[in-house]
Backbone as numpy.savetxt, mean C-alpha at the origin, in Angstrom:
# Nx Ny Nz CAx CAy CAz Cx Cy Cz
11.54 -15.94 -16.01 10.69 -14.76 -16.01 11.57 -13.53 -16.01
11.00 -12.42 -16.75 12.00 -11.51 -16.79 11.14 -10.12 -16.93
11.49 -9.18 -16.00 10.90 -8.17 -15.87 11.57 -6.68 -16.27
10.56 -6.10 -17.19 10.89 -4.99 -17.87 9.72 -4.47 -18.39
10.07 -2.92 -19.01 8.86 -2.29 -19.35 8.92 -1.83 -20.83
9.63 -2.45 -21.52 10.51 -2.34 -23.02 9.28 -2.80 -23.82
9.01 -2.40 -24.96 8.53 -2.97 -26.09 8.61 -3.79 -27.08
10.47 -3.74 -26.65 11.33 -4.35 -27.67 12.14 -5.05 -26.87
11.60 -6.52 -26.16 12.19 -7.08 -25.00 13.26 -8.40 -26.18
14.31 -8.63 -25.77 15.03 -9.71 -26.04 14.86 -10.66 -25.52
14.51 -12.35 -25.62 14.39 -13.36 -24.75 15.20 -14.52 -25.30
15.97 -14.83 -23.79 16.63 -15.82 -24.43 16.13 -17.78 -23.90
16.31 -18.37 -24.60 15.51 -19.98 -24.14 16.94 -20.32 -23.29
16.56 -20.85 -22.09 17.44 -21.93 -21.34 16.74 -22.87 -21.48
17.98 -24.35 -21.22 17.53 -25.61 -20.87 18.10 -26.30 -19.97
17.43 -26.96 -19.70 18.06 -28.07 -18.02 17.77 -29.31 -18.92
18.64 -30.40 -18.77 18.99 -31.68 -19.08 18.51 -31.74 -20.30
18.50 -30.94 -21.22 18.07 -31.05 -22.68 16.58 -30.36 -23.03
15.87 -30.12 -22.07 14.62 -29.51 -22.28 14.72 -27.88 -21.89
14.11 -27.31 -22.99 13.70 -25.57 -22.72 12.91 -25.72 -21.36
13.33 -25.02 -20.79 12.61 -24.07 -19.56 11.56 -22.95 -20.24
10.45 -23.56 -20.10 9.32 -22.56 -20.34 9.45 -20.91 -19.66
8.91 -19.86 -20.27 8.73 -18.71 -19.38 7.90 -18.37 -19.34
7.61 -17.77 -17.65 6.40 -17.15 -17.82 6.70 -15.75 -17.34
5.05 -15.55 -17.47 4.93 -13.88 -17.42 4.18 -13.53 -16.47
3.71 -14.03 -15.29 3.07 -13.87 -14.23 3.38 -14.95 -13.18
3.84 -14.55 -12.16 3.95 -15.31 -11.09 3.31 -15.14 -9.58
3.24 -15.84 -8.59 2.59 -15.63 -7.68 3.54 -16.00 -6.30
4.34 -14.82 -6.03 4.92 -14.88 -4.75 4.33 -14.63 -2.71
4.24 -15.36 -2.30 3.86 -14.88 -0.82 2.39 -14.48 -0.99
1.97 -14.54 -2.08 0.38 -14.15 -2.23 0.36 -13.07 -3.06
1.68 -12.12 -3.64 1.48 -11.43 -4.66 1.74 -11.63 -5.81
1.22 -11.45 -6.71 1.16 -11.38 -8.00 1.80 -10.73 -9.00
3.27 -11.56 -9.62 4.46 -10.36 -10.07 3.63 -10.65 -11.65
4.00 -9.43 -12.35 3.96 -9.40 -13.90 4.79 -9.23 -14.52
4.76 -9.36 -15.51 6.50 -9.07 -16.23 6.85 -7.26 -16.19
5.62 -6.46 -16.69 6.00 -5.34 -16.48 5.70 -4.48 -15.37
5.70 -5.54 -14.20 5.57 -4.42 -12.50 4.81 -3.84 -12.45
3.46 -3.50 -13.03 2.76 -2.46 -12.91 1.28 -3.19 -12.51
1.83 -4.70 -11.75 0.54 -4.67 -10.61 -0.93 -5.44 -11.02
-1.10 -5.45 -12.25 -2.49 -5.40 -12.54 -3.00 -6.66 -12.32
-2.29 -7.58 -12.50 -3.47 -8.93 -12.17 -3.39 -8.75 -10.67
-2.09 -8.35 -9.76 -2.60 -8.29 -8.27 -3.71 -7.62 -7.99
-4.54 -6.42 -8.88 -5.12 -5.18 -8.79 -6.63 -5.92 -9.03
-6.08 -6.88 -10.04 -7.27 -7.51 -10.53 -8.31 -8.63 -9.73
-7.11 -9.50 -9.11 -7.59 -10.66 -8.49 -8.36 -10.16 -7.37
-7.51 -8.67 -6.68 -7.59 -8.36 -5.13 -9.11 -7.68 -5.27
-9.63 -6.72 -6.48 -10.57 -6.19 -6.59 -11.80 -6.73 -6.30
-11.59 -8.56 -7.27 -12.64 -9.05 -7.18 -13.15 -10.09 -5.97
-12.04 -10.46 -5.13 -12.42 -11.06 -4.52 -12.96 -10.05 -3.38
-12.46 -8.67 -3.00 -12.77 -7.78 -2.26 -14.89 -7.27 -2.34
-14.54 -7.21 -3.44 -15.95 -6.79 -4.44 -16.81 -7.67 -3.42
-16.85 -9.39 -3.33 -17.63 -10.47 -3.35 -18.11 -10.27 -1.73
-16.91 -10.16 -0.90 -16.45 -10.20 0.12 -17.00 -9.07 0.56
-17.26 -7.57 0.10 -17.72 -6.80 1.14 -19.04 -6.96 0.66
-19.90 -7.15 -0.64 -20.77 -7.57 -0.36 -21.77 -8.43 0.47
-21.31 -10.01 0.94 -21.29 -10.65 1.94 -21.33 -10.09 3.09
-20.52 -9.45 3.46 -20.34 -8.79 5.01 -21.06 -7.84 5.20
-21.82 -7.05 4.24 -23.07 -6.48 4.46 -24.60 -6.47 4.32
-24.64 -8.00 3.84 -26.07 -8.65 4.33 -25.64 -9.46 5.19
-24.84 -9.68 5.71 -24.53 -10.63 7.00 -24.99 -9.81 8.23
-24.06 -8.35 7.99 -24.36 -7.30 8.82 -25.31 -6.42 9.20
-25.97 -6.28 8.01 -26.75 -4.70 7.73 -28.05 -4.97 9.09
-28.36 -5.79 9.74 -29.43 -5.73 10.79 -28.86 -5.44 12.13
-27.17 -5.99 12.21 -26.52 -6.00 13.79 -26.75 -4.28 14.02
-27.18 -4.33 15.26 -27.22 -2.95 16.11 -25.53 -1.84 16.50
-25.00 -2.50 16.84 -23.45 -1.89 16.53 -22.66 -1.43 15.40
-23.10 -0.44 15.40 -21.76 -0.01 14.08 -20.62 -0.58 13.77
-19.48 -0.63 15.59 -18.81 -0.85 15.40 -18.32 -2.62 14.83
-19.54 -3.47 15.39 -19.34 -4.73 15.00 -19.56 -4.82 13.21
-19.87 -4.02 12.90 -19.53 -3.52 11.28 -18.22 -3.81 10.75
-18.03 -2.57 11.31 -16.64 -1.95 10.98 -15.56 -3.21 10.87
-15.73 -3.78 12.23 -14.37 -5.21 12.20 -14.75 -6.19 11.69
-15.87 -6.50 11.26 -16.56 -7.45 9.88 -15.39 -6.75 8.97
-15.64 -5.74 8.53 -15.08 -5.32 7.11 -13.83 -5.14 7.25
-13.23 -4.47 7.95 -11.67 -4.30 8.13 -10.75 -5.75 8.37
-11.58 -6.60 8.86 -11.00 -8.28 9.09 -11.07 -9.12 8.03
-12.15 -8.67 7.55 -12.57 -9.53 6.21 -11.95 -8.98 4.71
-12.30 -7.87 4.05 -12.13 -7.00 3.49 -10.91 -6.00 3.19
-10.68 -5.06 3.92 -9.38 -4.24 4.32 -8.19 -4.91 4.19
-7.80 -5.96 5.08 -7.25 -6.31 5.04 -6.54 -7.44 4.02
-7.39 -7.35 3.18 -7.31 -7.87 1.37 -6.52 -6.83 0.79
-7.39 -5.83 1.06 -6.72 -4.21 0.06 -5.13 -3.84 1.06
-5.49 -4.43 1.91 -3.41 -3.40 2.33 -2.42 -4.59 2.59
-2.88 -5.79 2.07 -2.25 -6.88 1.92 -0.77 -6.84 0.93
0.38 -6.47 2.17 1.67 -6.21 1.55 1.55 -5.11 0.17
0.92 -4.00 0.73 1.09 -2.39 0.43 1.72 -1.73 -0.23
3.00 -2.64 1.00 4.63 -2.03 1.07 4.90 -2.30 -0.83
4.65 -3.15 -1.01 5.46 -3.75 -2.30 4.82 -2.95 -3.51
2.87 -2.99 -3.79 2.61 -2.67 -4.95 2.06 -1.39 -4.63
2.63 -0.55 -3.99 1.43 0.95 -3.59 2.16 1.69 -4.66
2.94 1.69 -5.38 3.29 2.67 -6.65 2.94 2.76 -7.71
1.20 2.41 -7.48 0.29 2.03 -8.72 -0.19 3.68 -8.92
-0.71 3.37 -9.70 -0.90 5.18 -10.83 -2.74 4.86 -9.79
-2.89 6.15 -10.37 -3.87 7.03 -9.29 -5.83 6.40 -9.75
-5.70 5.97 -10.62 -6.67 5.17 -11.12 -7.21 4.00 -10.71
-5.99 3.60 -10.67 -6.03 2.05 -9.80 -6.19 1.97 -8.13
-5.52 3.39 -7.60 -6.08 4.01 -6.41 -7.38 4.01 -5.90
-8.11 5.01 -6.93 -9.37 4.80 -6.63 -10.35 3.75 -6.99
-9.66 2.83 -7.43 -10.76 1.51 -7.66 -10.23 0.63 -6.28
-9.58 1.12 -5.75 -9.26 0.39 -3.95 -10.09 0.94 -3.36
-10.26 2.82 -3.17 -10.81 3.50 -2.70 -12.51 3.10 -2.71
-12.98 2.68 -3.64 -13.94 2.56 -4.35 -14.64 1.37 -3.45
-13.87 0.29 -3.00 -14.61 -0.54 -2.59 -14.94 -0.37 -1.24
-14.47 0.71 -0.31 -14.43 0.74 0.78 -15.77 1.97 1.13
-15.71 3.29 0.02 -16.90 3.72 -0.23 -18.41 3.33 -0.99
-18.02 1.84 -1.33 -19.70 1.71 -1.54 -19.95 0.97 -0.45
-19.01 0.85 -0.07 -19.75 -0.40 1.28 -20.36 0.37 2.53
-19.53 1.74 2.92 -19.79 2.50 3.36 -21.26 3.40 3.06
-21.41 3.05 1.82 -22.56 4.28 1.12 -24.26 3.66 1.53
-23.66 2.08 1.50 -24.67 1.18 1.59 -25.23 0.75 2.93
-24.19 0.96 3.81 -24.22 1.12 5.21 -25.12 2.39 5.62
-24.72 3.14 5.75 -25.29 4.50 5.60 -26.81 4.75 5.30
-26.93 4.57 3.67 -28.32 4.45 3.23 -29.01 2.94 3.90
-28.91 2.31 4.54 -29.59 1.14 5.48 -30.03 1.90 6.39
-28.79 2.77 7.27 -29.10 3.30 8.96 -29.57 4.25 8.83
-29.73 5.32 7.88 -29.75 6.77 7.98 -30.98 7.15 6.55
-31.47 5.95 5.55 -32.23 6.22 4.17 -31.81 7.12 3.46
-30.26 7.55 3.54 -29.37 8.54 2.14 -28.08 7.71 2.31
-27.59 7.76 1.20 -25.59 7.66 1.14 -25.34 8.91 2.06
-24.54 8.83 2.48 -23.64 10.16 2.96 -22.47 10.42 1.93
-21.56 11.41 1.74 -20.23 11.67 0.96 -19.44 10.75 1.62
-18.18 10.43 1.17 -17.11 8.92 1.23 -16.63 9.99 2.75
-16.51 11.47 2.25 -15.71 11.94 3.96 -16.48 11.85 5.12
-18.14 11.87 4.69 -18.79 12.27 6.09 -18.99 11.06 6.54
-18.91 9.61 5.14 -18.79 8.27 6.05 -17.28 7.78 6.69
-16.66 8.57 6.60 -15.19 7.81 7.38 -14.99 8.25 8.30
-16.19 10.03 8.78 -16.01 10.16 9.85 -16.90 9.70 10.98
-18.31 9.36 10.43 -19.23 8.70 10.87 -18.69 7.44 11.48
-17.82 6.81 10.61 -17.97 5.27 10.87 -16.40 5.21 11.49
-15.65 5.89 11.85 -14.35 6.36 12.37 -13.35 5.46 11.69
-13.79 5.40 10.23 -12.67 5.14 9.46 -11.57 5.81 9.03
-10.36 5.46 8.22 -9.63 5.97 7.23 -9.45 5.85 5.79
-8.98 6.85 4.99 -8.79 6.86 3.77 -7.82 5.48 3.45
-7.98 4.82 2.45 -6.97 3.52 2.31 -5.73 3.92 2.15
-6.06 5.21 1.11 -4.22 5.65 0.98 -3.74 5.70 1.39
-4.45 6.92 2.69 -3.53 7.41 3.67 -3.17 6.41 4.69
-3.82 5.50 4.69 -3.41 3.99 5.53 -2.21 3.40 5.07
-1.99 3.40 3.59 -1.07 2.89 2.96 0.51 3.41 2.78
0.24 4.94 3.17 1.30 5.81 3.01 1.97 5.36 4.86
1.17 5.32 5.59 1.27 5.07 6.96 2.67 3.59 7.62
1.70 2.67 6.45 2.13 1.44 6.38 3.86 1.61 5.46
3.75 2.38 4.48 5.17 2.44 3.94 6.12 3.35 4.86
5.59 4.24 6.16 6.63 4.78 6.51 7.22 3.41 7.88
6.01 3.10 8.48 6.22 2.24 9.07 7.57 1.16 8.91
6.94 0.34 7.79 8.20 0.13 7.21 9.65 0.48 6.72
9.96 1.23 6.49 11.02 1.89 6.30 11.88 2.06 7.89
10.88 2.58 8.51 11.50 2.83 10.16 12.10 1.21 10.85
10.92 0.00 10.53 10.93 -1.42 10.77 13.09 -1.40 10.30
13.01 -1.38 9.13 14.08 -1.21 8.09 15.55 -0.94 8.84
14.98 0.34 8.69 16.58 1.11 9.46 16.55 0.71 11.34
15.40 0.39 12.15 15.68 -0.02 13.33 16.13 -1.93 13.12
16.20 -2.04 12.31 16.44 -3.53 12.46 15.72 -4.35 13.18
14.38 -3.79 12.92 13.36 -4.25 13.37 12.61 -5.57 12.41
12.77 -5.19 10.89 12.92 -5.99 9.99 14.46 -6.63 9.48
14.88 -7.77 9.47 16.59 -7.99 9.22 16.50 -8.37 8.27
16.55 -7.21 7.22 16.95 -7.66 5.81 18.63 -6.82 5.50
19.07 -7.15 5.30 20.56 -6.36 5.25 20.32 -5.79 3.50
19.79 -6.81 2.66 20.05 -6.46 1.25 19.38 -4.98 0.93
17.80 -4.82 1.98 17.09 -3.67 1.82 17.69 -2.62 2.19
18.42 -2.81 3.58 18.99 -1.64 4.30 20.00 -1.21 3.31
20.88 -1.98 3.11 21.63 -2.02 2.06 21.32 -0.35 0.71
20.26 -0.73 0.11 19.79 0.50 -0.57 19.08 1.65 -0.12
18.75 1.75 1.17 18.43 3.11 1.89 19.81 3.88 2.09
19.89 5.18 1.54 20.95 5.97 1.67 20.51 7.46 2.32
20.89 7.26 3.77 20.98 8.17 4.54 21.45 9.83 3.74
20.48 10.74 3.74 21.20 12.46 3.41 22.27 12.86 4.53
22.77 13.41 3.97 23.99 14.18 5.26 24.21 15.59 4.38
22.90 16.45 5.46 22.84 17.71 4.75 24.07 18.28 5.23
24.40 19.54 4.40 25.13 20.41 4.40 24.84 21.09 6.03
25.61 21.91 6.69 25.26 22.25 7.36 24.48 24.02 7.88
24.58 24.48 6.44 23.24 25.53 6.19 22.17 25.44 5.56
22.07 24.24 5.25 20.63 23.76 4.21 19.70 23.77 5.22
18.31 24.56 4.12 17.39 25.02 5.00 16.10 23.84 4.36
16.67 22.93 3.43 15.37 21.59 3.57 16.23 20.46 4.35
15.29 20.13 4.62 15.82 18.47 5.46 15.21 17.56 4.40
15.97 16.41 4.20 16.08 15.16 3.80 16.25 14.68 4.82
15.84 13.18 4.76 16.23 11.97 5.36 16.74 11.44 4.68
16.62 11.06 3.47 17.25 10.04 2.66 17.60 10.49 1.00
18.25 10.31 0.77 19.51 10.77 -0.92 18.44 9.51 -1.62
17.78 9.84 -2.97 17.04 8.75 -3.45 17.98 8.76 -4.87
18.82 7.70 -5.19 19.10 7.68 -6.36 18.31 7.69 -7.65
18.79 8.51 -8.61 18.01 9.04 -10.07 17.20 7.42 -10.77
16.13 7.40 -10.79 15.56 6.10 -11.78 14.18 6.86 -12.58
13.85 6.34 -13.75 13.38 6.35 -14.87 12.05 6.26 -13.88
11.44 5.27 -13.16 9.87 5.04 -12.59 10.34 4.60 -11.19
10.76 6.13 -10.69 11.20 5.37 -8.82 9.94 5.11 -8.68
8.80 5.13 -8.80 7.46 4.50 -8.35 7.06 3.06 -8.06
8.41 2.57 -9.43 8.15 1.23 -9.43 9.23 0.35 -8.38
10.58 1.23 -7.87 11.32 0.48 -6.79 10.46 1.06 -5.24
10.11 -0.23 -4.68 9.28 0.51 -3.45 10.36 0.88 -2.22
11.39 0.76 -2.32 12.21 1.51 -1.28 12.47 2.73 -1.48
12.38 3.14 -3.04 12.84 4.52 -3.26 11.51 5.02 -3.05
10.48 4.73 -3.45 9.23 5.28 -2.91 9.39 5.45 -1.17
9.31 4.61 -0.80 9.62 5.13 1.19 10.12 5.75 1.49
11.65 5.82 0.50 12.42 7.39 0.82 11.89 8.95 0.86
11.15 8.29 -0.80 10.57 9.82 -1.12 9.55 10.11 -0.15
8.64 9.41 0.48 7.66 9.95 0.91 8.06 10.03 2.74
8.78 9.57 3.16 9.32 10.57 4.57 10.43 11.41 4.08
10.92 11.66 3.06 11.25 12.91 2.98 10.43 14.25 2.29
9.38 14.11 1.85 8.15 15.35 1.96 7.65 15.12 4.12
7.81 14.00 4.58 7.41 14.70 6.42 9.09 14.94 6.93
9.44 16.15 6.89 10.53 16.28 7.54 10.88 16.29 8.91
9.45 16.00 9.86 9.85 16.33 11.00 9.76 14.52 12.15
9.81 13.52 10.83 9.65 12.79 11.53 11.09 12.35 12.08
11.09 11.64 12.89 12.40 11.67 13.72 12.32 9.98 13.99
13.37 9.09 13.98 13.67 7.70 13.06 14.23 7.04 14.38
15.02 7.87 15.22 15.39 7.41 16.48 14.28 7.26 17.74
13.44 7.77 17.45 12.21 7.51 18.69 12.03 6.00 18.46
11.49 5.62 19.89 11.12 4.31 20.14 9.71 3.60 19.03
9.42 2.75 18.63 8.40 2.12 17.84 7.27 2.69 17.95
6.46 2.78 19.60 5.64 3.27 19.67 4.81 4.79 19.68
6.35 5.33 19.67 6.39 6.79 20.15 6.00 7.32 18.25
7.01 6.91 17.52 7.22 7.32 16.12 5.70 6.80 15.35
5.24 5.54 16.05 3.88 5.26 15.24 3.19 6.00 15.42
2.96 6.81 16.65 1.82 7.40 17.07 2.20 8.92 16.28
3.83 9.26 16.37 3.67 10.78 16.23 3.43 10.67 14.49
3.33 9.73 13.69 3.06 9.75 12.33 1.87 9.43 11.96
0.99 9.32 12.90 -0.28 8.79 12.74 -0.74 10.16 13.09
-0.34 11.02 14.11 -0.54 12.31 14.50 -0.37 13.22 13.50
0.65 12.86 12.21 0.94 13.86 11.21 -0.29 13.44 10.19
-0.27 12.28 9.64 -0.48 12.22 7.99 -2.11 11.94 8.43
-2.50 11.56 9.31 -4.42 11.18 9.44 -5.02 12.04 9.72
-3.89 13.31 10.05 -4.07 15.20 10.08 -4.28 16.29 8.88
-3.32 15.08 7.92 -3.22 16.20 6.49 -4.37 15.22 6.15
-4.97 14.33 6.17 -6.09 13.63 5.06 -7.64 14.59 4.93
């Protein structure tokens, strides 16, 4: 299998004991779904529909229980947790494909709503109703998370740490970096350089605080800007 975004890809045949080694063009690692050209879509595809089936279900299962909140962890247990299923890896999908994540979490919401209340509400006045979050901004959450996992050696991958490259500003520079992201054609598509980029737009997060301290003060920043 060989991954690229070329038009004009070269392929070459190997063989083991006299037979070609077939190639393919989609594979299925840890539960994600690689393509040859990285850009996600059968993961986008599979995850949509089984999500689709699934929050349907959980809201005629639900729609009579008296608790909201026994709602909510129907769907976030069942559901949600489909859509931010290793995040880290495919969240550098283009903005389209965004909102067809987004999408499943506001009709379920809309449908909820028009059950308890006989109108939809808007996707904001149900996330505040139902004390949800935006998926993105869940997702952006989850990639800083990671990154911090990363550099505390909280996660032991040496090869990852390996490509995080610490900034060492000047000492009159008036932006802060955290991290030097080397030049690529679709940093969107390497997800470490994506983690870089996006704690370096929060400059004030600080990498040495303890696990719990840094979750909370970034949960304090970005579920602020949503």
């Amino acid at each position: 299998m060989s991954f690229t975004r070329r038009s004009n890809t070269l392929f070459h045949n190997y063989s083991m004991s006299g037979s070609v080694i077939s190639r393919k063009f989609v594979h299925r690692d840890l539960g994600v779904i690689m393509d040859s050209k990285l850009n996600f879509k059968f993961q986008l595809q599979k995850m949509l529909s089984s999500t689709k089936k699934t929050s349907g279900l959980v809201y005629w299962i639900s729609k009579k229980f008296l608790k909201r909140s026994t709602k909510m962890v129907l769907f976030s247990a069942l559901v949600r947790s489909k859509l931010e299923y290793c995040s880290e890896v495919w969240n550098g999908i283009c903005d389209t494909d965004k909102s067809k994540i987004e999408q499943i979490q506001n009709n379920f919401l809309r449908r909820v709503s028009y059950y308890e209340c006989g109108r939809s509400s808007s996707y904001n006045v149900s996330l505040e109703m139902y004390h949800l979050t935006n998926l993105s901004v869940r997702r952006t959450y989850k990639d800083i998370v990671f990154l911090f996992k990363l550099i505390n050696n909280i996660i032991d991958c040496m090869y990852l740490v390996s490509k995080v490259y610490v900034n060492v500003p000047r000492l009159n520079s008036r932006h802060i970096r955290h991290f030097r992201i080397p030049q690529a054609e679709n940093f969107n598509l390497v997800p470490i350089n994506r983690l870089m980029y996006i704690c370096n737009s929060l400059p004030s997060l600080d990498f040495s605080l303890s696990m719990n301290t840094f979750t909370q003060r970034v949960k304090n920043i970005i579920f602020v800007i949503r």
